Amino acid sequence: MSLSTAILRAVPGAFILNSGIGKLGMPAEMAEGLQGMAAQGVPPLGKLTPEQFAKFLSYGEIAVGASLLLPFVPTRVAGLGLAAFSGSMLSMYLRTPHMTEADGVRPTQDGTPVAKDSWLLAIATALLLSQGEKSAKG
């Protein structure tokens, strides 16, 4: 694994893993609030109970973060996991009216913390493309 790939994996991996660990055992009220926002972007999440959603979210973040940090997980697999995670975050962002300006793209003050997840999608894309370039050369 190249140094640039290791950096692309380690930084978001540590952040996402820490976020998932911090959500373990979250109170039902917090889970309900997060679930309401998440269901905007991924409607099937609204069918879970708050307790199921809390486990899904925390375990999902832990799995994505760990896959990025563990060097034996292929870069393409880790990149796909990050792409799915960040894509769902961006879907929620774009589908939640108060998070974007009237144009539906630029973030409002409330939307800025979620809009930054576009960087995670860019990192996922870089991980996926770096594998393709390596295969094309080899």
mmCIF file of N, CA and C in Angstrom:
data_model
loop_
_atom_site.group_PDB
_atom_site.id
_atom_site.type_symbol
_atom_site.label_atom_id
_atom_site.label_comp_id
_atom_site.label_asym_id
_atom_site.label_seq_id
_atom_site.Cartn_x
_atom_site.Cartn_y
_atom_site.Cartn_z
ATOM 1 N N MET A 1 0.865 -1.178 0.000
ATOM 2 C CA MET A 1 0.000 0.000 0.000
ATOM 3 C C MET A 1 0.904 1.231 0.000
ATOM 4 N N SER A 2 0.609 2.158 -0.902
ATOM 5 C CA SER A 2 1.417 3.372 -0.986
ATOM 6 C C SER A 2 1.118 4.290 0.201
ATOM 7 N N LEU A 3 2.039 5.197 0.455
ATOM 8 C CA LEU A 3 1.861 6.146 1.551
ATOM 9 C C LEU A 3 0.630 7.012 1.320
ATOM 10 N N SER A 4 0.403 7.456 0.090
ATOM 11 C CA SER A 4 -0.763 8.308 -0.188
ATOM 12 C C SER A 4 -2.069 7.541 0.052
ATOM 13 N N THR A 5 -2.108 6.276 -0.306
ATOM 14 C CA THR A 5 -3.300 5.469 -0.056
ATOM 15 C C THR A 5 -3.500 5.259 1.436
ATOM 16 N N ALA A 6 -2.419 5.019 2.154
ATOM 17 C CA ALA A 6 -2.515 4.835 3.604
ATOM 18 C C ALA A 6 -3.071 6.086 4.274
ATOM 19 N N ILE A 7 -2.644 7.247 3.829
ATOM 20 C CA ILE A 7 -3.151 8.501 4.400
ATOM 21 C C ILE A 7 -4.626 8.684 4.055
ATOM 22 N N LEU A 8 -4.985 8.419 2.789
ATOM 23 C CA LEU A 8 -6.390 8.543 2.385
ATOM 24 C C LEU A 8 -7.292 7.610 3.184
ATOM 25 N N ARG A 9 -6.764 6.486 3.624
ATOM 26 C CA ARG A 9 -7.548 5.542 4.408
ATOM 27 C C ARG A 9 -7.523 5.870 5.899
ATOM 28 N N ALA A 10 -6.377 6.258 6.420
ATOM 29 C CA ALA A 10 -6.226 6.421 7.866
ATOM 30 C C ALA A 10 -7.005 7.598 8.433
ATOM 31 N N VAL A 11 -6.968 8.729 7.773
ATOM 32 C CA VAL A 11 -7.602 9.925 8.343
ATOM 33 C C VAL A 11 -9.121 9.766 8.453
ATOM 34 N N PRO A 12 -9.834 9.462 7.354
ATOM 35 C CA PRO A 12 -11.278 9.275 7.528
ATOM 36 C C PRO A 12 -11.600 8.021 8.344
ATOM 37 N N GLY A 13 -10.764 6.993 8.236
ATOM 38 C CA GLY A 13 -11.010 5.765 8.997
ATOM 39 C C GLY A 13 -11.016 6.009 10.489
ATOM 40 N N ALA A 14 -10.012 6.740 10.982
ATOM 41 C CA ALA A 14 -9.946 7.041 12.417
ATOM 42 C C ALA A 14 -11.124 7.909 12.850
ATOM 43 N N PHE A 15 -11.478 8.878 12.043
ATOM 44 C CA PHE A 15 -12.586 9.770 12.368
ATOM 45 C C PHE A 15 -13.906 9.006 12.428
ATOM 46 N N ILE A 16 -14.169 8.179 11.415
ATOM 47 C CA ILE A 16 -15.435 7.442 11.346
ATOM 48 C C ILE A 16 -15.498 6.379 12.443
ATOM 49 N N LEU A 17 -14.393 5.679 12.687
ATOM 50 C CA LEU A 17 -14.361 4.685 13.758
ATOM 51 C C LEU A 17 -14.664 5.343 15.102
ATOM 52 N N ASN A 18 -14.039 6.470 15.382
ATOM 53 C CA ASN A 18 -14.276 7.180 16.637
ATOM 54 C C ASN A 18 -15.741 7.614 16.753
ATOM 55 N N SER A 19 -16.309 8.088 15.647
ATOM 56 C CA SER A 19 -17.708 8.501 15.639
ATOM 57 C C SER A 19 -18.629 7.326 15.949
ATOM 58 N N GLY A 20 -18.368 6.184 15.353
ATOM 59 C CA GLY A 20 -19.181 4.993 15.603
ATOM 60 C C GLY A 20 -19.086 4.516 17.039
ATOM 61 N N ILE A 21 -17.877 4.507 17.587
ATOM 62 C CA ILE A 21 -17.697 4.097 18.981
ATOM 63 C C ILE A 21 -18.446 5.060 19.902
ATOM 64 N N GLY A 22 -18.400 6.345 19.583
ATOM 65 C CA GLY A 22 -19.101 7.348 20.394
ATOM 66 C C GLY A 22 -20.609 7.208 20.356
ATOM 67 N N LYS A 23 -21.136 6.542 19.332
ATOM 68 C CA LYS A 23 -22.594 6.364 19.210
ATOM 69 C C LYS A 23 -23.089 5.078 19.862
ATOM 70 N N LEU A 24 -22.190 4.214 20.312
ATOM 71 C CA LEU A 24 -22.618 2.982 20.980
ATOM 72 C C LEU A 24 -23.440 3.328 22.209
ATOM 73 N N GLY A 25 -24.591 2.706 22.323
ATOM 74 C CA GLY A 25 -25.449 2.940 23.483
ATOM 75 C C GLY A 25 -26.069 4.324 23.534
ATOM 76 N N MET A 26 -26.248 4.970 22.391
ATOM 77 C CA MET A 26 -26.836 6.315 22.404
ATOM 78 C C MET A 26 -28.276 6.260 22.905
ATOM 79 N N PRO A 27 -28.710 7.317 23.596
ATOM 80 C CA PRO A 27 -30.086 7.357 24.095
ATOM 81 C C PRO A 27 -31.095 7.328 22.956
ATOM 82 N N ALA A 28 -32.271 6.792 23.215
ATOM 83 C CA ALA A 28 -33.322 6.658 22.205
ATOM 84 C C ALA A 28 -33.706 8.014 21.617
ATOM 85 N N GLU A 29 -33.717 9.067 22.426
ATOM 86 C CA GLU A 29 -34.089 10.397 21.931
ATOM 87 C C GLU A 29 -33.090 10.884 20.882
ATOM 88 N N MET A 30 -31.828 10.652 21.146
ATOM 89 C CA MET A 30 -30.790 11.054 20.191
ATOM 90 C C MET A 30 -30.921 10.224 18.904
ATOM 91 N N ALA A 31 -31.161 8.933 19.078
ATOM 92 C CA ALA A 31 -31.315 8.047 17.925
ATOM 93 C C ALA A 31 -32.509 8.475 17.076
ATOM 94 N N GLU A 32 -33.605 8.849 17.715
ATOM 95 C CA GLU A 32 -34.792 9.307 16.976
ATOM 96 C C GLU A 32 -34.484 10.538 16.135
ATOM 97 N N GLY A 33 -33.762 11.501 16.708
ATOM 98 C CA GLY A 33 -33.413 12.714 15.974
ATOM 99 C C GLY A 33 -32.533 12.418 14.777
ATOM 100 N N LEU A 34 -31.510 11.599 14.986
ATOM 101 C CA LEU A 34 -30.615 11.227 13.886
ATOM 102 C C LEU A 34 -31.352 10.399 12.833
ATOM 103 N N GLN A 35 -32.238 9.533 13.282
ATOM 104 C CA GLN A 35 -32.992 8.687 12.365
ATOM 105 C C GLN A 35 -33.905 9.523 11.483
ATOM 106 N N GLY A 36 -34.530 10.541 12.056
ATOM 107 C CA GLY A 36 -35.398 11.414 11.268
ATOM 108 C C GLY A 36 -34.641 12.082 10.136
ATOM 109 N N MET A 37 -33.432 12.548 10.429
ATOM 110 C CA MET A 37 -32.616 13.172 9.383
ATOM 111 C C MET A 37 -32.137 12.129 8.375
ATOM 112 N N ALA A 38 -31.689 10.978 8.863
ATOM 113 C CA ALA A 38 -31.157 9.943 7.979
ATOM 114 C C ALA A 38 -32.230 9.418 7.027
ATOM 115 N N ALA A 39 -33.460 9.319 7.505
ATOM 116 C CA ALA A 39 -34.551 8.803 6.674
ATOM 117 C C ALA A 39 -34.888 9.753 5.522
ATOM 118 N N GLN A 40 -34.470 11.016 5.638
ATOM 119 C CA GLN A 40 -34.649 11.943 4.516
ATOM 120 C C GLN A 40 -33.863 11.457 3.300
ATOM 121 N N GLY A 41 -32.657 10.991 3.531
ATOM 122 C CA GLY A 41 -31.794 10.550 2.430
ATOM 123 C C GLY A 41 -31.943 9.094 2.081
ATOM 124 N N VAL A 42 -32.225 8.267 3.088
ATOM 125 C CA VAL A 42 -32.366 6.822 2.895
ATOM 126 C C VAL A 42 -33.681 6.414 3.562
ATOM 127 N N PRO A 43 -34.802 6.559 2.856
ATOM 128 C CA PRO A 43 -36.127 6.332 3.451
ATOM 129 C C PRO A 43 -36.324 5.012 4.206
ATOM 130 N N PRO A 44 -35.760 3.877 3.776
ATOM 131 C CA PRO A 44 -35.974 2.638 4.541
ATOM 132 C C PRO A 44 -35.487 2.717 5.992
ATOM 133 N N LEU A 45 -34.577 3.642 6.294
ATOM 134 C CA LEU A 45 -34.108 3.777 7.680
ATOM 135 C C LEU A 45 -35.233 4.217 8.618
ATOM 136 N N GLY A 46 -36.253 4.846 8.075
ATOM 137 C CA GLY A 46 -37.387 5.276 8.883
ATOM 138 C C GLY A 46 -38.226 4.118 9.385
ATOM 139 N N LYS A 47 -38.063 2.928 8.820
ATOM 140 C CA LYS A 47 -38.846 1.761 9.233
ATOM 141 C C LYS A 47 -38.249 1.041 10.438
ATOM 142 N N LEU A 48 -37.024 1.389 10.811
ATOM 143 C CA LEU A 48 -36.380 0.768 11.968
ATOM 144 C C LEU A 48 -36.876 1.415 13.253
ATOM 145 N N THR A 49 -36.782 0.692 14.355
ATOM 146 C CA THR A 49 -37.038 1.319 15.651
ATOM 147 C C THR A 49 -35.827 2.192 15.963
ATOM 148 N N PRO A 50 -35.963 3.186 16.841
ATOM 149 C CA PRO A 50 -34.792 3.996 17.200
ATOM 150 C C PRO A 50 -33.631 3.150 17.736
ATOM 151 N N GLU A 51 -33.943 2.097 18.463
ATOM 152 C CA GLU A 51 -32.892 1.230 19.006
ATOM 153 C C GLU A 51 -32.176 0.481 17.890
ATOM 154 N N GLN A 52 -32.948 -0.027 16.919
ATOM 155 C CA GLN A 52 -32.344 -0.714 15.769
ATOM 156 C C GLN A 52 -31.491 0.258 14.956
ATOM 157 N N PHE A 53 -32.012 1.467 14.754
ATOM 158 C CA PHE A 53 -31.267 2.467 13.990
ATOM 159 C C PHE A 53 -29.952 2.811 14.686
ATOM 160 N N ALA A 54 -30.001 2.984 16.007
ATOM 161 C CA ALA A 54 -28.788 3.331 16.756
ATOM 162 C C ALA A 54 -27.719 2.259 16.585
ATOM 163 N N LYS A 55 -28.117 1.000 16.668
ATOM 164 C CA LYS A 55 -27.154 -0.094 16.469
ATOM 165 C C LYS A 55 -26.642 -0.115 15.035
ATOM 166 N N PHE A 56 -27.556 0.032 14.083
ATOM 167 C CA PHE A 56 -27.172 0.044 12.664
ATOM 168 C C PHE A 56 -26.157 1.147 12.391
ATOM 169 N N LEU A 57 -26.439 2.337 12.901
ATOM 170 C CA LEU A 57 -25.557 3.481 12.663
ATOM 171 C C LEU A 57 -24.196 3.290 13.330
ATOM 172 N N SER A 58 -24.195 2.944 14.609
ATOM 173 C CA SER A 58 -22.909 2.819 15.305
ATOM 174 C C SER A 58 -22.094 1.655 14.747
ATOM 175 N N TYR A 59 -22.720 0.499 14.533
ATOM 176 C CA TYR A 59 -21.984 -0.644 13.992
ATOM 177 C C TYR A 59 -21.528 -0.374 12.560
ATOM 178 N N GLY A 60 -22.360 0.306 11.787
ATOM 179 C CA GLY A 60 -21.986 0.645 10.413
ATOM 180 C C GLY A 60 -20.776 1.560 10.361
ATOM 181 N N GLU A 61 -20.782 2.587 11.214
ATOM 182 C CA GLU A 61 -19.629 3.493 11.249
ATOM 183 C C GLU A 61 -18.376 2.759 11.717
ATOM 184 N N ILE A 62 -18.523 1.893 12.707
ATOM 185 C CA ILE A 62 -17.369 1.126 13.188
ATOM 186 C C ILE A 62 -16.828 0.236 12.067
ATOM 187 N N ALA A 63 -17.719 -0.409 11.323
ATOM 188 C CA ALA A 63 -17.283 -1.294 10.228
ATOM 189 C C ALA A 63 -16.577 -0.509 9.125
ATOM 190 N N VAL A 64 -17.136 0.636 8.728
ATOM 191 C CA VAL A 64 -16.507 1.442 7.676
ATOM 192 C C VAL A 64 -15.155 1.966 8.156
ATOM 193 N N GLY A 65 -15.125 2.511 9.372
ATOM 194 C CA GLY A 65 -13.866 3.037 9.910
ATOM 195 C C GLY A 65 -12.801 1.958 10.022
ATOM 196 N N ALA A 66 -13.185 0.806 10.547
ATOM 197 C CA ALA A 66 -12.221 -0.289 10.698
ATOM 198 C C ALA A 66 -11.729 -0.787 9.339
ATOM 199 N N SER A 67 -12.630 -0.877 8.349
ATOM 200 C CA SER A 67 -12.204 -1.363 7.030
ATOM 201 C C SER A 67 -11.171 -0.436 6.406
ATOM 202 N N LEU A 68 -11.309 0.849 6.683
ATOM 203 C CA LEU A 68 -10.321 1.802 6.162
ATOM 204 C C LEU A 68 -8.983 1.677 6.891
ATOM 205 N N LEU A 69 -9.030 1.379 8.176
ATOM 206 C CA LEU A 69 -7.801 1.330 8.977
ATOM 207 C C LEU A 69 -7.043 0.011 8.869
ATOM 208 N N LEU A 70 -7.739 -1.064 8.593
ATOM 209 C CA LEU A 70 -7.078 -2.371 8.552
ATOM 210 C C LEU A 70 -6.413 -2.589 7.195
ATOM 211 N N PRO A 71 -5.089 -2.703 7.179
ATOM 212 C CA PRO A 71 -4.372 -2.787 5.898
ATOM 213 C C PRO A 71 -4.671 -4.044 5.080
ATOM 214 N N PHE A 72 -5.179 -5.104 5.709
ATOM 215 C CA PHE A 72 -5.473 -6.314 4.942
ATOM 216 C C PHE A 72 -6.812 -6.235 4.203
ATOM 217 N N VAL A 73 -7.616 -5.212 4.496
ATOM 218 C CA VAL A 73 -8.854 -5.009 3.736
ATOM 219 C C VAL A 73 -8.457 -4.349 2.419
ATOM 220 N N PRO A 74 -8.819 -4.951 1.292
ATOM 221 C CA PRO A 74 -8.435 -4.363 0.000
ATOM 222 C C PRO A 74 -8.924 -2.912 -0.126
ATOM 223 N N THR A 75 -8.103 -2.092 -0.739
ATOM 224 C CA THR A 75 -8.432 -0.673 -0.889
ATOM 225 C C THR A 75 -9.748 -0.481 -1.625
ATOM 226 N N ARG A 76 -10.023 -1.287 -2.632
ATOM 227 C CA ARG A 76 -11.289 -1.154 -3.369
ATOM 228 C C ARG A 76 -12.484 -1.430 -2.446
ATOM 229 N N VAL A 77 -12.394 -2.421 -1.589
ATOM 230 C CA VAL A 77 -13.481 -2.748 -0.655
ATOM 231 C C VAL A 77 -13.671 -1.602 0.339
ATOM 232 N N ALA A 78 -12.573 -1.112 0.893
ATOM 233 C CA ALA A 78 -12.664 0.008 1.839
ATOM 234 C C ALA A 78 -13.221 1.247 1.141
ATOM 235 N N GLY A 79 -12.805 1.490 -0.091
ATOM 236 C CA GLY A 79 -13.298 2.639 -0.849
ATOM 237 C C GLY A 79 -14.785 2.535 -1.154
ATOM 238 N N LEU A 80 -15.250 1.331 -1.482
ATOM 239 C CA LEU A 80 -16.681 1.128 -1.736
ATOM 240 C C LEU A 80 -17.502 1.364 -0.470
ATOM 241 N N GLY A 81 -17.002 0.897 0.661
ATOM 242 C CA GLY A 81 -17.702 1.134 1.926
ATOM 243 C C GLY A 81 -17.789 2.612 2.238
ATOM 244 N N LEU A 82 -16.686 3.322 2.035
ATOM 245 C CA LEU A 82 -16.679 4.759 2.280
ATOM 246 C C LEU A 82 -17.594 5.482 1.300
ATOM 247 N N ALA A 83 -17.636 5.028 0.059
ATOM 248 C CA ALA A 83 -18.516 5.642 -0.940
ATOM 249 C C ALA A 83 -19.983 5.466 -0.551
ATOM 250 N N ALA A 84 -20.352 4.282 -0.093
ATOM 251 C CA ALA A 84 -21.744 4.042 0.324
ATOM 252 C C ALA A 84 -22.094 4.909 1.526
ATOM 253 N N PHE A 85 -21.192 4.969 2.485
ATOM 254 C CA PHE A 85 -21.422 5.772 3.690
ATOM 255 C C PHE A 85 -21.558 7.247 3.343
ATOM 256 N N SER A 86 -20.589 7.784 2.618
ATOM 257 C CA SER A 86 -20.617 9.215 2.302
ATOM 258 C C SER A 86 -21.733 9.547 1.323
ATOM 259 N N GLY A 87 -22.049 8.636 0.416
ATOM 260 C CA GLY A 87 -23.150 8.859 -0.514
ATOM 261 C C GLY A 87 -24.482 8.971 0.205
ATOM 262 N N SER A 88 -24.682 8.147 1.229
ATOM 263 C CA SER A 88 -25.932 8.243 1.992
ATOM 264 C C SER A 88 -25.991 9.545 2.781
ATOM 265 N N MET A 89 -24.851 9.997 3.275
ATOM 266 C CA MET A 89 -24.817 11.285 3.995
ATOM 267 C C MET A 89 -25.149 12.432 3.045
ATOM 268 N N LEU A 90 -24.594 12.395 1.847
ATOM 269 C CA LEU A 90 -24.875 13.458 0.880
ATOM 270 C C LEU A 90 -26.315 13.407 0.382
ATOM 271 N N SER A 91 -26.860 12.218 0.277
ATOM 272 C CA SER A 91 -28.266 12.082 -0.111
ATOM 273 C C SER A 91 -29.159 12.741 0.936
ATOM 274 N N MET A 92 -28.853 12.497 2.198
ATOM 275 C CA MET A 92 -29.608 13.132 3.286
ATOM 276 C C MET A 92 -29.473 14.648 3.201
ATOM 277 N N TYR A 93 -28.259 15.118 2.983
ATOM 278 C CA TYR A 93 -27.999 16.556 2.884
ATOM 279 C C TYR A 93 -28.815 17.190 1.764
ATOM 280 N N LEU A 94 -28.774 16.594 0.586
ATOM 281 C CA LEU A 94 -29.454 17.172 -0.577
ATOM 282 C C LEU A 94 -30.971 17.093 -0.485
ATOM 283 N N ARG A 95 -31.483 16.134 0.283
ATOM 284 C CA ARG A 95 -32.935 15.951 0.389
ATOM 285 C C ARG A 95 -33.554 16.642 1.609
ATOM 286 N N THR A 96 -32.750 17.309 2.404
ATOM 287 C CA THR A 96 -33.270 17.987 3.597
ATOM 288 C C THR A 96 -33.274 19.479 3.318
ATOM 289 N N PRO A 97 -34.459 20.067 3.112
ATOM 290 C CA PRO A 97 -34.555 21.465 2.659
ATOM 291 C C PRO A 97 -33.785 22.496 3.497
ATOM 292 N N HIS A 98 -33.810 22.420 4.803
ATOM 293 C CA HIS A 98 -33.143 23.455 5.599
ATOM 294 C C HIS A 98 -31.613 23.354 5.581
ATOM 295 N N MET A 99 -31.089 22.311 4.951
ATOM 296 C CA MET A 99 -29.628 22.166 4.888
ATOM 297 C C MET A 99 -29.009 22.853 3.680
ATOM 298 N N THR A 100 -29.831 23.196 2.689
ATOM 299 C CA THR A 100 -29.289 23.846 1.496
ATOM 300 C C THR A 100 -29.963 25.194 1.261
ATOM 301 N N GLU A 101 -29.247 26.034 0.542
ATOM 302 C CA GLU A 101 -29.810 27.318 0.115
ATOM 303 C C GLU A 101 -30.910 27.044 -0.913
ATOM 304 N N ALA A 102 -31.550 28.075 -1.397
ATOM 305 C CA ALA A 102 -32.658 27.928 -2.343
ATOM 306 C C ALA A 102 -32.258 27.160 -3.603
ATOM 307 N N ASP A 103 -30.967 27.188 -3.963
ATOM 308 C CA ASP A 103 -30.525 26.466 -5.165
ATOM 309 C C ASP A 103 -30.467 24.954 -4.958
ATOM 310 N N GLY A 104 -30.629 24.493 -3.712
ATOM 311 C CA GLY A 104 -30.631 23.069 -3.422
ATOM 312 C C GLY A 104 -29.269 22.415 -3.372
ATOM 313 N N VAL A 105 -28.199 23.207 -3.488
ATOM 314 C CA VAL A 105 -26.856 22.637 -3.493
ATOM 315 C C VAL A 105 -25.973 23.273 -2.417
ATOM 316 N N ARG A 106 -25.852 24.590 -2.443
ATOM 317 C CA ARG A 106 -24.981 25.273 -1.483
ATOM 318 C C ARG A 106 -25.519 25.104 -0.063
ATOM 319 N N PRO A 107 -24.630 24.854 0.899
ATOM 320 C CA PRO A 107 -25.099 24.601 2.264
ATOM 321 C C PRO A 107 -25.517 25.866 3.011
ATOM 322 N N THR A 108 -26.530 25.702 3.850
ATOM 323 C CA THR A 108 -26.870 26.729 4.822
ATOM 324 C C THR A 108 -25.931 26.524 6.007
ATOM 325 N N GLN A 109 -26.061 27.354 7.004
ATOM 326 C CA GLN A 109 -25.230 27.175 8.199
ATOM 327 C C GLN A 109 -25.521 25.810 8.831
ATOM 328 N N ASP A 110 -26.791 25.398 8.842
ATOM 329 C CA ASP A 110 -27.148 24.081 9.385
ATOM 330 C C ASP A 110 -26.625 22.940 8.523
ATOM 331 N N GLY A 111 -26.504 23.164 7.219
ATOM 332 C CA GLY A 111 -26.088 22.106 6.315
ATOM 333 C C GLY A 111 -24.592 21.926 6.181
ATOM 334 N N THR A 112 -23.813 22.919 6.587
ATOM 335 C CA THR A 112 -22.364 22.844 6.411
ATOM 336 C C THR A 112 -21.725 21.616 7.055
ATOM 337 N N PRO A 113 -22.093 21.236 8.295
ATOM 338 C CA PRO A 113 -21.459 20.039 8.876
ATOM 339 C C PRO A 113 -21.697 18.761 8.073
ATOM 340 N N VAL A 114 -22.822 18.667 7.374
ATOM 341 C CA VAL A 114 -23.102 17.471 6.579
ATOM 342 C C VAL A 114 -22.514 17.617 5.176
ATOM 343 N N ALA A 115 -22.527 18.830 4.627
ATOM 344 C CA ALA A 115 -21.988 19.059 3.281
ATOM 345 C C ALA A 115 -20.507 18.699 3.218
ATOM 346 N N LYS A 116 -19.820 18.797 4.322
ATOM 347 C CA LYS A 116 -18.399 18.457 4.330
ATOM 348 C C LYS A 116 -18.174 16.987 4.016
ATOM 349 N N ASP A 117 -19.201 16.178 4.100
ATOM 350 C CA ASP A 117 -19.048 14.770 3.757
ATOM 351 C C ASP A 117 -18.800 14.556 2.266
ATOM 352 N N SER A 118 -18.935 15.617 1.484
ATOM 353 C CA SER A 118 -18.558 15.526 0.070
ATOM 354 C C SER A 118 -17.068 15.205 -0.036
ATOM 355 N N TRP A 119 -16.277 15.628 0.928
ATOM 356 C CA TRP A 119 -14.846 15.312 0.931
ATOM 357 C C TRP A 119 -14.643 13.812 1.098
ATOM 358 N N LEU A 120 -15.499 13.178 1.903
ATOM 359 C CA LEU A 120 -15.376 11.731 2.079
ATOM 360 C C LEU A 120 -15.675 10.998 0.777
ATOM 361 N N LEU A 121 -16.652 11.501 0.027
ATOM 362 C CA LEU A 121 -16.956 10.882 -1.267
ATOM 363 C C LEU A 121 -15.785 11.076 -2.238
ATOM 364 N N ALA A 122 -15.135 12.232 -2.171
ATOM 365 C CA ALA A 122 -13.954 12.471 -3.011
ATOM 366 C C ALA A 122 -12.822 11.513 -2.628
ATOM 367 N N ILE A 123 -12.637 11.280 -1.341
ATOM 368 C CA ILE A 123 -11.603 10.344 -0.883
ATOM 369 C C ILE A 123 -11.946 8.933 -1.358
ATOM 370 N N ALA A 124 -13.222 8.544 -1.236
ATOM 371 C CA ALA A 124 -13.641 7.214 -1.699
ATOM 372 C C ALA A 124 -13.364 7.055 -3.187
ATOM 373 N N THR A 125 -13.665 8.083 -3.952
ATOM 374 C CA THR A 125 -13.419 8.034 -5.397
ATOM 375 C C THR A 125 -11.929 7.899 -5.682
ATOM 376 N N ALA A 126 -11.112 8.640 -4.952
ATOM 377 C CA ALA A 126 -9.656 8.539 -5.133
ATOM 378 C C ALA A 126 -9.166 7.133 -4.811
ATOM 379 N N LEU A 127 -9.706 6.521 -3.764
ATOM 380 C CA LEU A 127 -9.302 5.155 -3.414
ATOM 381 C C LEU A 127 -9.701 4.178 -4.515
ATOM 382 N N LEU A 128 -10.901 4.333 -5.038
ATOM 383 C CA LEU A 128 -11.360 3.439 -6.108
ATOM 384 C C LEU A 128 -10.543 3.631 -7.382
ATOM 385 N N LEU A 129 -10.240 4.874 -7.724
ATOM 386 C CA LEU A 129 -9.469 5.138 -8.945
ATOM 387 C C LEU A 129 -8.006 4.724 -8.800
ATOM 388 N N SER A 130 -7.459 4.852 -7.615
ATOM 389 C CA SER A 130 -6.057 4.473 -7.430
ATOM 390 C C SER A 130 -5.878 2.989 -7.655
ATOM 391 N N GLN A 131 -6.863 2.195 -7.300
ATOM 392 C CA GLN A 131 -6.807 0.761 -7.543
ATOM 393 C C GLN A 131 -6.905 0.464 -9.030
ATOM 394 N N GLY A 132 -7.751 1.200 -9.732
ATOM 395 C CA GLY A 132 -7.904 0.996 -11.165
ATOM 396 C C GLY A 132 -6.631 1.337 -11.908
ATOM 397 N N GLU A 133 -5.957 2.422 -11.508
ATOM 398 C CA GLU A 133 -4.711 2.831 -12.149
ATOM 399 C C GLU A 133 -3.631 1.777 -11.907
ATOM 400 N N LYS A 134 -3.605 1.243 -10.685
ATOM 401 C CA LYS A 134 -2.608 0.236 -10.355
ATOM 402 C C LYS A 134 -2.820 -1.017 -11.215
ATOM 403 N N SER A 135 -4.100 -1.418 -11.361
ATOM 404 C CA SER A 135 -4.402 -2.596 -12.177
ATOM 405 C C SER A 135 -4.048 -2.365 -13.651
ATOM 406 N N ALA A 136 -4.294 -1.154 -14.146
ATOM 407 C CA ALA A 136 -4.032 -0.834 -15.548
ATOM 408 C C ALA A 136 -2.523 -0.863 -15.845
ATOM 409 N N LYS A 137 -1.725 -0.458 -14.854
ATOM 410 C CA LYS A 137 -0.272 -0.433 -15.041
ATOM 411 C C LYS A 137 0.317 -1.826 -14.945
ATOM 412 N N GLY A 138 -0.290 -2.663 -14.066
ATOM 413 C CA GLY A 138 0.288 -3.973 -13.764
ATOM 414 C C GLY A 138 -0.106 -4.995 -14.699
#
